[in-house]
Amino acid sequence: MSAVQSISGKGHAANAATYDVVVVGAGFAGMYMLHRLRKQGLSVRVYEQGGDVGGTWYWNRYPGARCDVESMQYSYSFSDELQQQWDWSERYAPQPEILKYANHVADRFKLRPDIQLGTRVDSAAFDERAGVWSVTTSDGKTVTAKYVVLATGCLSNARMPDIEGLSDFKGQVYHTGHWPHEQIDFTGLRVGVIGTGSSAIQSVPVIAEQARHLTVFQRTANFSIPARNAALTPEERDSFRSNYPELRRIAREESRNGIVQELPDRGALEDGDNVRRAKYETRWTRGGLTFMGVYNNLVLDKAANDTAANFVRDKIAQIVSDPSTAKLLQPDNHPIGAKRICVDTDYYATFNRANVTLVDIRSNPIERILPYSVRTAGKEGIRDYEVDALVLATGFDAMTGSVAKIDIRGRNGLTLNAKWAEGPRTYLGLMSAGFPNLFIITGPGSPSVLSNMIVSIEQHVDWIADCIATMRHRGLDTIEAGKDAEDRWVAHVNEVAQGTLYPQANSWYMGANIPGKPQIFMPYIGGVGVYRQICNDVAAKGYEGFVLTGAERQRAAS
Ligand code: NA7
């Protein structure tokens, strides 16, 4: 497949290459999008900012990084040969193995010739007269494309904290979401980790084993469930492989979050104390995210939620020897599961090590970073914690951050950033009114981060690829979200969220981790099965709620 094929050639900068589709990002979404579109005979150019494919797994190389969804399920389903042949080594794949898998997919499906690495997309502007997008990249080139697909990822814009004095620090500073490629060895060093979200919870036990001393600066304690990671046996892999068609179907159509698990048939308060505790104990022993699936009302009913939260708080108290450290580690300001629960290996036990200190920066906030220390000031007065290296595990500008970095201009020069100034607005998380032929994979307003991302990615890619095929088949020029349909969808996403406990947490789901970001619950909680059915119905009804143009051309042609 040649990378450049002219489809229009009308009215654009001479020499500008023209593609049917430009895809932004070569993570799991961008790679599968390329594969699907190329199979439809389209010319596609993928731009990837990173030095290689893999998206979030290219950047997040911090010690201990691994997926919190089990490997046999966090993997592509579109190729049966691939899922039958790839050998995952552990229950939860470590980052290097997931990156190897991404590279294997790129090679196996010969994707690389159409992916331009090390290239950022800076802007995309819709030319209404010509009906094409003009896309400018960091190498100073401009290309045109009929369609643009944003496969920019939900957690790819690492967020540097606004802490005074950070640039004065004399030691090395690392961000978990932008980790260097070379091996970092903390042996003999005093290390400070700022943040206690999933990235810190995975990396702290590993760093503690290397460092001379590790100081963890915690603003908000999080709930974490043991991963119980282990090598996968050939029998476990075979049992999945022989049942893949049915397991994948359940994940797509019946599950809420794209993960196969028993569906609970009762609420937490329907069981007595002893039965309930025994059920939690079983899930705790089994480990992993499915802990929240013991009962069907844990994210709906605060009293039900409290039973699960108290169980985990008790576990923390049992594991952590020092009572005041245990108390600090017990989350107390949000319902369990209202922030994505973390999955760890020995996180709480790490605080029993003599070389690990937990600092409560909620009551003693970081005042500033000094050249060789972190200074806190608060109830306990001023304290300086000497460190040789700093790890910022401070998260991402999630879901919208990577899209916002691109200057996207739709009809009448409207920028997407201006349109989303009060929070993201999409129809189905797939398109935004005023931006024709611009698709977002796992955009805000879709289940995305509340699901097994690969299940949601495959669903969106298939829907978008089918949509583009239909457009071409029917001789249509543009598709875009209708304003009314978008308004109704935004209201629906919000209404579903308000019926749950999720909005009670200051989470990145709400944009609450970014000062000044509008606080709107961004992902769709309705469940991946329900959501898929809605998307399929919309397509079956001739893309109901979307505005399609170009039928005149089709009629004239016929
Ligand atoms: P998260 O979950 O956003 O965690 C970031 C952590 O950093 C969290 O504990 C924050 O505390 C803390 N933070 C952020 N800014 C600051 C400042 N300025 N000072 C002190 N502490 C700060 O990001 P992760 O990378 O751990 O995980 C993201 C997702 O990746 C995760 O949910 C998985 O799905 C995979 P706060 O809670 O804001 O008080």
Coordinates of C-alpha atoms and ligand atoms in Angstrom, one line a residue:
M1 CA 0.0 0.0 0.0
S2 CA 1.5 3.3 -1.0
A3 CA 1.5 5.9 1.8
V4 CA 0.3 8.7 -0.4
Q5 CA -2.6 8.5 -2.8
S6 CA -4.3 11.5 -4.1
I7 CA -8.0 11.5 -3.6
S8 CA -9.0 15.0 -4.3
G9 CA -6.2 17.4 -5.2
K10 CA -8.5 20.4 -5.2
G11 CA -7.6 23.8 -3.9
H12 CA -4.8 23.0 -1.5
A13 CA -1.2 23.9 -1.1
A14 CA 0.8 22.6 -4.0
N15 CA 2.8 19.5 -2.9
A16 CA 0.6 18.8 0.1
A17 CA 0.2 15.1 0.3
T18 CA -3.4 14.0 0.5
Y19 CA -4.8 11.0 2.3
D20 CA -8.2 9.6 2.8
V21 CA -7.5 9.5 6.6
V22 CA -5.0 11.0 9.0
V23 CA -4.8 9.2 12.3
V24 CA -3.2 10.9 15.3
G25 CA -1.4 8.5 17.6
A26 CA 0.0 5.0 17.2
G27 CA -1.1 3.4 20.4
F28 CA -3.5 0.5 20.4
A29 CA -6.3 2.7 19.0
G30 CA -4.2 4.2 16.2
M31 CA -2.7 0.9 15.1
Y32 CA -6.0 -1.0 14.8
M33 CA -7.6 2.0 13.1
L34 CA -4.8 2.0 10.5
H35 CA -5.2 -1.8 10.0
R36 CA -9.0 -1.5 9.5
L37 CA -8.9 1.4 7.2
R38 CA -6.2 0.0 5.0
K39 CA -8.2 -3.2 4.6
Q40 CA -10.9 -1.0 3.1
G41 CA -8.4 0.3 0.5
L42 CA -8.0 3.7 2.0
S43 CA -4.8 5.7 2.1
V44 CA -3.9 6.4 5.7
R45 CA -1.1 8.4 7.4
V46 CA -0.6 7.9 11.1
Y47 CA 1.4 10.5 13.1
E48 CA 3.0 9.4 16.4
Q49 CA 4.8 11.8 18.7
G50 CA 6.7 9.0 20.4
G51 CA 9.8 7.4 19.0
D52 CA 7.9 4.1 18.5
V53 CA 4.4 2.6 18.6
G54 CA 2.6 1.6 21.9
G55 CA 1.1 4.9 23.1
T56 CA 0.7 4.9 26.9
W57 CA 2.9 1.8 27.1
Y58 CA 5.7 3.6 25.3
W59 CA 5.7 6.5 27.8
N60 CA 4.8 4.8 31.1
R61 CA 8.0 2.9 31.7
Y62 CA 8.3 3.5 35.5
P63 CA 9.4 0.7 37.8
G64 CA 6.6 -1.8 38.4
A65 CA 4.4 -0.5 35.6
R66 CA 1.9 -3.1 34.5
C67 CA -1.7 -3.3 33.3
D68 CA -4.4 -3.6 35.9
V69 CA -6.6 -5.6 33.5
E70 CA -5.6 -9.3 33.1
S71 CA -3.4 -9.9 30.0
M72 CA -5.6 -12.5 28.5
Q73 CA -8.3 -9.9 28.3
Y74 CA -6.2 -6.8 27.8
S75 CA -5.3 -7.8 24.2
Y76 CA -6.7 -7.4 20.7
S77 CA -9.5 -9.7 19.7
F78 CA -9.7 -8.7 16.0
S79 CA -7.3 -11.4 14.9
D80 CA -7.8 -14.9 16.1
E81 CA -4.4 -16.0 14.9
L82 CA -2.9 -13.2 17.0
Q83 CA -4.8 -14.1 20.2
Q84 CA -4.1 -17.8 19.7
Q85 CA -0.4 -17.4 19.1
W86 CA 0.7 -14.6 21.5
D87 CA 1.9 -16.0 24.8
W88 CA 1.3 -13.7 27.8
S89 CA 3.7 -14.6 30.5
E90 CA 1.9 -13.3 33.6
R91 CA -1.6 -12.7 34.9
Y92 CA -0.9 -8.9 34.6
A93 CA 1.5 -8.2 31.8
P94 CA 4.4 -5.9 32.8
Q95 CA 4.9 -2.8 30.6
P96 CA 7.9 -4.1 28.6
E97 CA 5.8 -7.1 27.5
I98 CA 2.8 -5.0 26.5
L99 CA 5.2 -2.8 24.5
K100 CA 6.7 -5.9 22.9
Y101 CA 3.2 -7.0 22.0
A102 CA 2.4 -3.5 20.4
N103 CA 5.6 -3.8 18.4
H104 CA 4.7 -7.3 17.4
V105 CA 1.3 -6.1 16.1
A106 CA 3.0 -3.3 14.2
D107 CA 5.3 -5.8 12.5
R108 CA 2.8 -8.6 12.0
F109 CA 0.3 -6.4 10.3
K110 CA 3.0 -4.4 8.4
L111 CA 1.7 -1.2 9.9
R112 CA 5.0 0.7 10.1
P113 CA 5.2 2.0 6.5
D114 CA 2.2 4.2 7.2
I115 CA 3.2 5.4 10.6
Q116 CA 5.4 8.5 10.9
L117 CA 7.1 8.4 14.3
G118 CA 8.6 11.3 16.2
T119 CA 6.0 13.6 14.7
R120 CA 3.5 15.6 16.6
V121 CA 0.3 16.9 15.0
D122 CA 0.1 20.6 15.8
S123 CA -3.1 21.7 14.1
A124 CA -6.0 20.5 12.0
A125 CA -8.3 22.9 10.3
F126 CA -11.4 22.0 8.3
D127 CA -11.6 23.6 4.9
E128 CA -15.4 24.0 4.4
R129 CA -15.1 24.8 0.7
A130 CA -13.0 21.7 -0.2
G131 CA -14.5 19.5 2.5
V132 CA -11.1 18.3 3.7
W133 CA -8.9 18.7 6.8
S134 CA -5.6 20.4 6.6
V135 CA -3.2 18.9 9.1
T136 CA 0.1 20.5 10.1
T137 CA 2.8 18.5 11.9
S138 CA 5.9 19.3 13.9
D139 CA 8.2 18.6 11.0
G140 CA 6.7 21.7 9.3
K141 CA 4.6 19.8 6.8
T142 CA 1.0 20.1 5.9
V143 CA -1.1 17.3 4.5
T144 CA -4.8 17.1 3.7
A145 CA -7.2 14.4 4.5
K146 CA -10.9 13.8 4.2
Y147 CA -11.2 12.3 7.6
V148 CA -9.1 12.8 10.8
V149 CA -9.2 10.3 13.6
L150 CA -7.9 11.3 17.0
A151 CA -6.4 8.2 18.6
T152 CA -4.6 10.3 21.1
G153 CA -5.3 8.2 24.2
C154 CA -7.0 9.1 27.5
L155 CA -3.9 9.1 29.7
S156 CA -1.1 10.4 27.6
N157 CA -0.7 14.0 28.6
A158 CA 1.5 13.7 31.7
R159 CA 0.9 16.5 34.2
M160 CA 3.7 18.3 35.9
P161 CA 2.6 19.6 39.3
D162 CA 2.7 23.3 40.0
I163 CA 5.1 23.1 42.9
E164 CA 7.3 26.1 43.6
G165 CA 11.0 25.5 43.3
L166 CA 10.8 22.4 41.2
S167 CA 13.2 23.8 38.7
D168 CA 15.7 24.6 41.5
F169 CA 16.0 20.9 42.4
K170 CA 19.6 19.7 41.8
G171 CA 18.9 16.0 41.6
Q172 CA 17.1 14.1 38.8
V173 CA 13.4 14.6 38.4
Y174 CA 11.3 11.9 36.8
H175 CA 7.6 11.8 35.8
T176 CA 6.0 8.3 35.8
G177 CA 4.1 9.2 32.7
H178 CA 7.2 10.2 30.8
W179 CA 9.8 7.9 32.1
P180 CA 13.3 7.8 30.5
H181 CA 14.2 4.9 28.2
E182 CA 17.5 4.0 30.0
Q183 CA 17.5 1.9 33.1
I184 CA 17.2 4.1 36.2
D185 CA 18.9 2.7 39.2
F186 CA 18.0 4.3 42.6
T187 CA 20.5 2.1 44.5
G188 CA 22.0 4.1 47.4
L189 CA 19.8 7.2 46.7
R190 CA 17.3 9.0 48.9
V191 CA 14.2 9.1 46.7
G192 CA 11.0 11.2 47.1
V193 CA 7.8 10.1 45.4
I194 CA 5.1 12.7 45.1
G195 CA 1.6 11.3 44.5
T196 CA -0.1 8.1 45.6
G197 CA -2.3 7.2 42.6
S198 CA -2.0 4.0 40.6
S199 CA 1.5 4.8 39.2
A200 CA 2.9 5.5 42.6
I201 CA 1.2 2.5 44.1
Q202 CA 2.9 0.3 41.4
S203 CA 6.3 1.9 41.6
V204 CA 6.7 2.5 45.4
P205 CA 7.4 -1.2 46.3
V206 CA 10.0 -1.5 43.5
I207 CA 11.7 1.8 44.3
A208 CA 11.8 0.9 48.0
E209 CA 13.8 -2.2 47.3
Q210 CA 16.5 -0.1 45.5
A211 CA 16.6 3.2 47.4
R212 CA 18.6 4.0 50.5
H213 CA 15.5 5.8 51.7
L214 CA 12.1 6.4 50.1
T215 CA 9.9 9.2 51.2
V216 CA 6.3 9.1 49.9
F217 CA 4.4 12.4 49.8
Q218 CA 0.7 11.6 50.1
R219 CA -2.1 14.1 49.6
T220 CA -4.9 11.6 49.1
A221 CA -4.9 8.0 50.2
N222 CA -6.3 5.6 47.6
F223 CA -7.9 2.2 47.8
S224 CA -5.7 -0.6 46.4
I225 CA -6.4 -4.3 46.0
P226 CA -3.7 -6.9 45.8
A227 CA -3.0 -8.0 42.2
R228 CA -2.0 -11.6 43.2
N229 CA 0.1 -11.5 40.0
A230 CA 1.6 -14.8 39.0
A231 CA 3.0 -16.5 36.0
L232 CA 0.3 -17.8 33.7
T233 CA 0.4 -21.6 33.2
P234 CA 0.0 -23.1 29.8
E235 CA -3.3 -24.6 31.0
E236 CA -4.6 -21.1 32.0
R237 CA -3.7 -19.7 28.6
D238 CA -5.3 -22.7 26.8
S239 CA -8.5 -22.4 28.8
F240 CA -8.9 -18.8 27.7
R241 CA -7.8 -19.5 24.1
S242 CA -10.3 -22.3 23.6
N243 CA -13.1 -20.2 24.9
Y244 CA -12.1 -16.9 23.4
P245 CA -15.1 -16.4 21.0
E246 CA -17.5 -16.6 23.9
L247 CA -15.4 -14.8 26.4
R248 CA -14.8 -11.9 24.0
R249 CA -18.5 -11.7 23.2
I250 CA -19.4 -11.5 26.9
A251 CA -16.8 -8.8 27.5
R252 CA -18.2 -6.8 24.6
E253 CA -21.9 -7.3 24.9
E254 CA -22.8 -8.3 28.5
S255 CA -20.2 -6.8 30.8
R256 CA -20.2 -3.3 32.2
N257 CA -16.5 -2.7 31.9
G258 CA -15.3 -5.0 29.2
I259 CA -13.9 -7.5 31.7
V260 CA -15.4 -11.0 32.0
Q261 CA -16.5 -11.7 35.5
E262 CA -19.4 -13.1 37.4
L263 CA -22.3 -10.6 37.4
P264 CA -23.5 -10.0 40.9
D265 CA -27.2 -10.6 41.6
R266 CA -27.6 -8.8 44.9
G267 CA -26.7 -5.7 46.8
A268 CA -24.3 -5.6 49.7
L269 CA -26.9 -4.9 52.3
E270 CA -28.9 -8.0 51.4
D271 CA -26.2 -10.2 53.0
G272 CA -25.5 -10.4 56.7
D273 CA -22.1 -9.3 58.1
N274 CA -20.4 -12.7 58.1
V275 CA -21.5 -13.7 54.6
R276 CA -20.6 -10.3 53.2
R277 CA -17.1 -10.3 54.8
A278 CA -16.5 -13.8 53.5
K279 CA -17.4 -12.7 50.0
Y280 CA -15.0 -9.7 50.2
E281 CA -12.4 -12.0 51.6
T282 CA -12.7 -14.3 48.6
R283 CA -12.3 -11.4 46.2
W284 CA -9.4 -9.9 48.2
T285 CA -7.7 -13.3 48.0
R286 CA -8.4 -13.6 44.3
G287 CA -7.1 -10.1 43.8
G288 CA -7.6 -7.4 41.1
L289 CA -10.2 -4.9 39.9
T290 CA -13.1 -7.3 40.1
F291 CA -13.2 -6.7 43.8
M292 CA -15.8 -4.1 43.0
G293 CA -18.0 -6.7 41.4
V294 CA -18.9 -8.6 44.6
Y295 CA -22.2 -6.7 44.7
N296 CA -24.3 -4.8 42.2
N297 CA -24.8 -1.6 44.2
L298 CA -21.3 -0.7 45.4
V299 CA -21.1 2.4 43.2
L300 CA -24.7 3.3 43.7
D301 CA -25.4 3.2 47.4
K302 CA -23.2 4.8 49.9
A303 CA -24.1 2.4 52.8
A304 CA -23.3 -0.5 50.5
N305 CA -20.1 1.1 49.5
D306 CA -19.1 1.7 53.1
T307 CA -19.1 -2.1 53.7
A308 CA -16.5 -2.6 51.0
A309 CA -14.5 0.5 51.9
N310 CA -14.4 -0.6 55.6
F311 CA -13.3 -4.0 54.6
V312 CA -10.3 -2.6 52.7
R313 CA -9.5 -0.1 55.5
D314 CA -9.4 -3.0 58.0
K315 CA -7.1 -4.9 55.7
I316 CA -4.7 -1.8 55.6
A317 CA -4.8 -1.7 59.4
Q318 CA -3.9 -5.4 59.5
I319 CA -1.0 -5.1 57.0
V320 CA 0.6 -1.9 58.2
S321 CA 2.4 -2.3 61.6
D322 CA 2.6 1.4 62.6
P323 CA -1.0 2.5 63.6
S324 CA -0.5 6.1 62.6
T325 CA 0.9 5.2 59.2
A326 CA -1.9 2.7 58.7
K327 CA -4.4 5.5 59.6
L328 CA -2.9 7.8 57.0
L329 CA -3.1 5.1 54.3
Q330 CA -6.8 4.5 54.9
P331 CA -8.7 6.5 52.4
D332 CA -11.3 8.7 54.1
N333 CA -12.6 11.2 51.6
H334 CA -14.2 9.2 48.8
P335 CA -16.2 6.1 48.2
I336 CA -14.3 3.0 47.2
G337 CA -14.3 2.7 43.4
A338 CA -15.4 6.3 42.8
K339 CA -11.8 6.8 41.8
R340 CA -10.3 4.0 39.8
I341 CA -9.2 1.5 42.4
C342 CA -5.6 0.6 42.2
V343 CA -4.1 -2.9 41.9
D344 CA -0.8 -3.5 43.7
T345 CA 1.9 -5.9 44.7
D346 CA 2.9 -5.3 48.3
Y347 CA 2.1 -1.6 48.4
Y348 CA 0.8 -1.3 51.9
A349 CA 3.4 -3.8 53.3
T350 CA 6.1 -1.6 51.8
F351 CA 5.4 1.0 54.6
N352 CA 6.6 -1.6 57.1
R353 CA 10.1 -1.3 55.7
A354 CA 12.6 0.7 57.8
N355 CA 13.7 2.7 54.7
V356 CA 10.3 4.0 53.8
T357 CA 8.5 7.1 55.3
L358 CA 5.0 8.3 54.5
V359 CA 4.5 12.1 54.7
D360 CA 1.0 13.5 55.0
I361 CA 1.0 16.5 52.7
R362 CA -2.7 17.1 53.1
S363 CA -2.2 18.5 56.6
N364 CA 1.4 19.5 55.9
P365 CA 1.4 20.6 52.2
I366 CA 4.6 20.8 50.2
E367 CA 5.6 24.5 50.4
R368 CA 8.4 24.3 47.9
I369 CA 11.2 22.2 46.5
L370 CA 14.7 23.2 47.6
P371 CA 17.9 22.2 45.7
Y372 CA 18.3 19.1 47.9
S373 CA 15.0 18.6 49.7
V374 CA 11.3 18.8 49.8
R375 CA 9.9 21.4 52.3
T376 CA 6.5 20.9 53.9
A377 CA 4.8 23.4 56.1
G378 CA 1.6 22.9 58.1
K379 CA 0.4 21.5 61.4
E380 CA 3.8 20.2 62.2
G381 CA 5.7 23.4 61.3
I382 CA 8.3 23.5 58.6
R383 CA 10.1 20.2 57.7
D384 CA 12.7 19.5 55.1
Y385 CA 13.0 16.0 53.6
E386 CA 16.4 15.5 52.0
V387 CA 16.2 13.6 48.7
D388 CA 18.6 12.9 45.9
A389 CA 16.0 12.1 43.2
L390 CA 12.3 13.0 42.8
V391 CA 9.6 10.9 41.2
L392 CA 6.5 12.8 40.2
A393 CA 3.6 10.3 40.1
T394 CA 1.2 13.2 39.6
G395 CA -1.0 11.8 36.8
F396 CA -2.3 13.2 33.6
D397 CA -4.5 15.8 32.1
A398 CA -6.9 12.9 31.4
M399 CA -9.2 12.4 28.5
T400 CA -9.1 15.9 27.0
G401 CA -5.5 16.9 27.6
S402 CA -3.9 15.4 24.4
V403 CA -6.8 16.6 22.2
A404 CA -6.5 20.1 23.7
K405 CA -2.8 20.4 22.7
I406 CA -3.8 20.2 19.1
D407 CA -5.2 23.4 17.5
I408 CA -8.3 21.9 16.0
R409 CA -10.5 24.3 14.0
G410 CA -13.9 23.1 12.6
R411 CA -16.7 25.0 10.8
N412 CA -16.4 28.8 10.9
G413 CA -13.0 28.6 12.4
L414 CA -14.5 27.4 15.7
T415 CA -11.7 25.8 17.8
L416 CA -12.4 22.6 19.7
N417 CA -10.8 24.2 22.8
A418 CA -13.2 27.1 22.7
K419 CA -16.2 24.7 22.2
W420 CA -15.0 22.5 25.1
A421 CA -14.1 25.5 27.4
E422 CA -16.9 24.5 29.8
G423 CA -16.2 20.8 29.5
P424 CA -16.0 18.3 26.6
R425 CA -19.2 18.0 24.4
T426 CA -19.6 15.0 22.1
Y427 CA -22.2 12.8 20.7
L428 CA -21.5 9.2 21.8
G429 CA -17.9 10.3 22.6
L430 CA -17.2 9.9 18.9
M431 CA -17.8 13.3 17.3
S432 CA -18.4 16.9 18.3
A433 CA -20.9 19.1 16.5
G434 CA -19.2 21.6 14.2
F435 CA -16.2 19.3 13.5
P436 CA -17.2 17.3 10.4
N437 CA -15.3 14.1 9.6
L438 CA -13.3 14.3 12.8
F439 CA -13.6 11.2 14.9
I440 CA -12.3 10.6 18.5
I441 CA -11.5 7.1 19.6
T442 CA -12.6 6.5 23.2
G443 CA -13.4 10.2 23.6
P444 CA -15.2 11.8 26.6
G445 CA -18.8 10.7 26.6
S446 CA -17.9 7.1 25.9
P447 CA -17.1 4.3 28.5
S448 CA -13.3 4.6 27.7
V449 CA -11.4 4.7 31.0
L450 CA -14.2 3.0 32.9
S451 CA -13.6 -0.1 30.8
N452 CA -11.0 -2.5 29.5
M453 CA -9.6 0.0 27.0
I454 CA -8.9 -2.5 24.3
V455 CA -12.5 -3.6 24.2
S456 CA -13.6 0.0 23.9
I457 CA -10.9 0.8 21.3
E458 CA -11.9 -2.1 19.1
Q459 CA -15.6 -1.1 19.3
H460 CA -14.9 2.5 18.3
V461 CA -12.5 1.6 15.5
D462 CA -15.0 -0.9 14.0
W463 CA -17.8 1.7 14.3
I464 CA -15.7 4.5 12.7
A465 CA -14.4 2.2 9.9
D466 CA -17.9 1.0 9.1
C467 CA -19.1 4.6 9.1
I468 CA -16.4 5.7 6.7
A469 CA -17.2 2.7 4.5
T470 CA -20.9 3.7 4.5
M471 CA -20.1 7.3 3.6
R472 CA -18.0 6.2 0.7
H473 CA -20.5 3.7 -0.5
R474 CA -23.3 6.2 -0.4
G475 CA -21.2 9.0 -1.9
L476 CA -21.6 11.2 1.1
D477 CA -19.2 14.0 1.9
T478 CA -19.4 14.8 5.6
I479 CA -20.8 13.4 8.8
E480 CA -20.9 15.3 12.0
A481 CA -22.7 15.2 15.3
G482 CA -26.0 17.0 15.3
K483 CA -26.2 19.7 17.9
D484 CA -29.5 18.4 19.5
A485 CA -28.3 14.8 19.6
E486 CA -25.1 16.0 21.2
D487 CA -26.9 18.1 23.8
R488 CA -29.1 15.1 24.7
W489 CA -26.1 12.8 24.9
V490 CA -24.1 15.2 27.1
A491 CA -27.2 15.4 29.4
H492 CA -27.6 11.7 29.4
V493 CA -23.9 11.0 30.3
N494 CA -24.3 13.5 33.1
E495 CA -27.6 12.1 34.4
V496 CA -26.2 8.5 34.5
A497 CA -23.1 9.7 36.4
Q498 CA -25.3 11.7 38.9
G499 CA -27.1 8.5 39.7
T500 CA -23.9 7.0 41.1
L501 CA -21.3 7.7 43.7
Y502 CA -18.6 8.6 41.2
P503 CA -19.1 12.4 41.3
Q504 CA -18.4 12.3 45.1
A505 CA -14.7 11.9 44.4
N506 CA -12.3 14.6 43.3
S507 CA -11.0 12.4 40.5
W508 CA -9.4 12.8 37.1
Y509 CA -12.7 11.4 35.7
M510 CA -14.1 14.8 36.8
G511 CA -11.1 16.8 35.7
A512 CA -10.6 17.6 39.4
N513 CA -6.9 17.1 39.3
I514 CA -6.2 20.0 37.0
P515 CA -6.6 23.4 38.5
G516 CA -9.1 25.4 36.4
K517 CA -10.4 22.5 34.4
P518 CA -14.2 22.3 34.2
Q519 CA -15.5 19.7 36.6
I520 CA -17.7 17.4 34.5
F521 CA -17.9 13.7 34.7
M522 CA -16.3 12.7 31.4
P523 CA -16.7 9.0 30.8
Y524 CA -20.0 7.3 30.2
I525 CA -21.0 5.0 33.0
G526 CA -23.9 3.2 31.3
G527 CA -21.7 0.1 30.6
V528 CA -19.9 -1.1 27.5
G529 CA -22.6 -3.6 26.5
V530 CA -25.4 -1.0 26.7
Y531 CA -23.2 1.6 25.0
R532 CA -22.3 -0.7 22.1
Q533 CA -26.0 -1.4 21.5
I534 CA -26.7 2.4 21.4
C535 CA -23.9 2.9 18.9
N536 CA -25.1 0.0 16.7
D537 CA -28.7 1.2 16.8
V538 CA -27.6 4.7 15.8
A539 CA -25.7 3.3 12.8
A540 CA -28.6 1.0 11.8
K541 CA -30.9 4.0 11.8
G542 CA -28.8 5.7 9.2
Y543 CA -26.6 7.4 11.7
E544 CA -29.5 8.9 13.6
G545 CA -28.5 12.2 15.3
F546 CA -25.6 12.8 13.0
V547 CA -25.8 15.3 10.1
L548 CA -24.7 13.8 6.8
T549 CA -24.1 15.9 3.7
G550 CA -23.4 15.0 0.1
A551 CA -26.6 13.1 -0.8
E552 CA -27.2 15.6 -3.5
R553 CA -24.0 14.5 -5.2
Q554 CA -25.1 10.9 -4.8
R555 CA -28.6 11.7 -6.3
A556 CA -27.0 13.6 -9.1
A557 CA -24.7 10.8 -9.9
S558 CA -27.5 8.3 -10.0
Ligands
NA7_1 P1 -3.5 9.8 39.4 O1 -4.3 8.7 39.7 O2 -4.1 11.0 38.9 O3 -2.6 10.1 40.7 C1 -1.9 11.3 40.8 C2 -1.4 11.4 42.2 O4 -0.6 12.6 42.3 C3 -2.5 11.6 43.2 O5 -2.2 11.0 44.4 C4 -2.6 13.1 43.4 O6 -3.1 13.6 44.7 C5 -1.1 13.5 43.4 N1 -0.8 14.8 43.0 C6 -1.1 15.5 41.9 N2 -0.7 16.7 41.9 C7 -0.1 16.9 43.1 C8 0.6 18.0 43.7 N3 0.7 19.2 43.1 N4 1.1 17.8 44.9 C9 1.0 16.6 45.5 N5 0.4 15.5 45.0 C10 -0.2 15.7 43.8 O7 -2.3 9.4 38.3 P2 -1.6 8.0 38.1 O8 -0.6 8.2 37.1 O9 -1.2 7.4 39.4 O10 -2.7 7.0 37.6 C11 -3.6 7.4 36.5 C12 -4.3 6.3 35.9 O11 -3.3 5.5 35.1 C13 -4.8 5.3 36.8 O12 -6.1 5.6 37.3 C14 -4.9 4.0 36.1 O13 -6.0 3.9 35.3 C15 -3.7 4.1 35.1 P3 -4.7 14.0 44.8 O14 -5.4 12.7 44.6 O15 -4.9 15.0 43.6 O16 -4.8 14.6 46.1

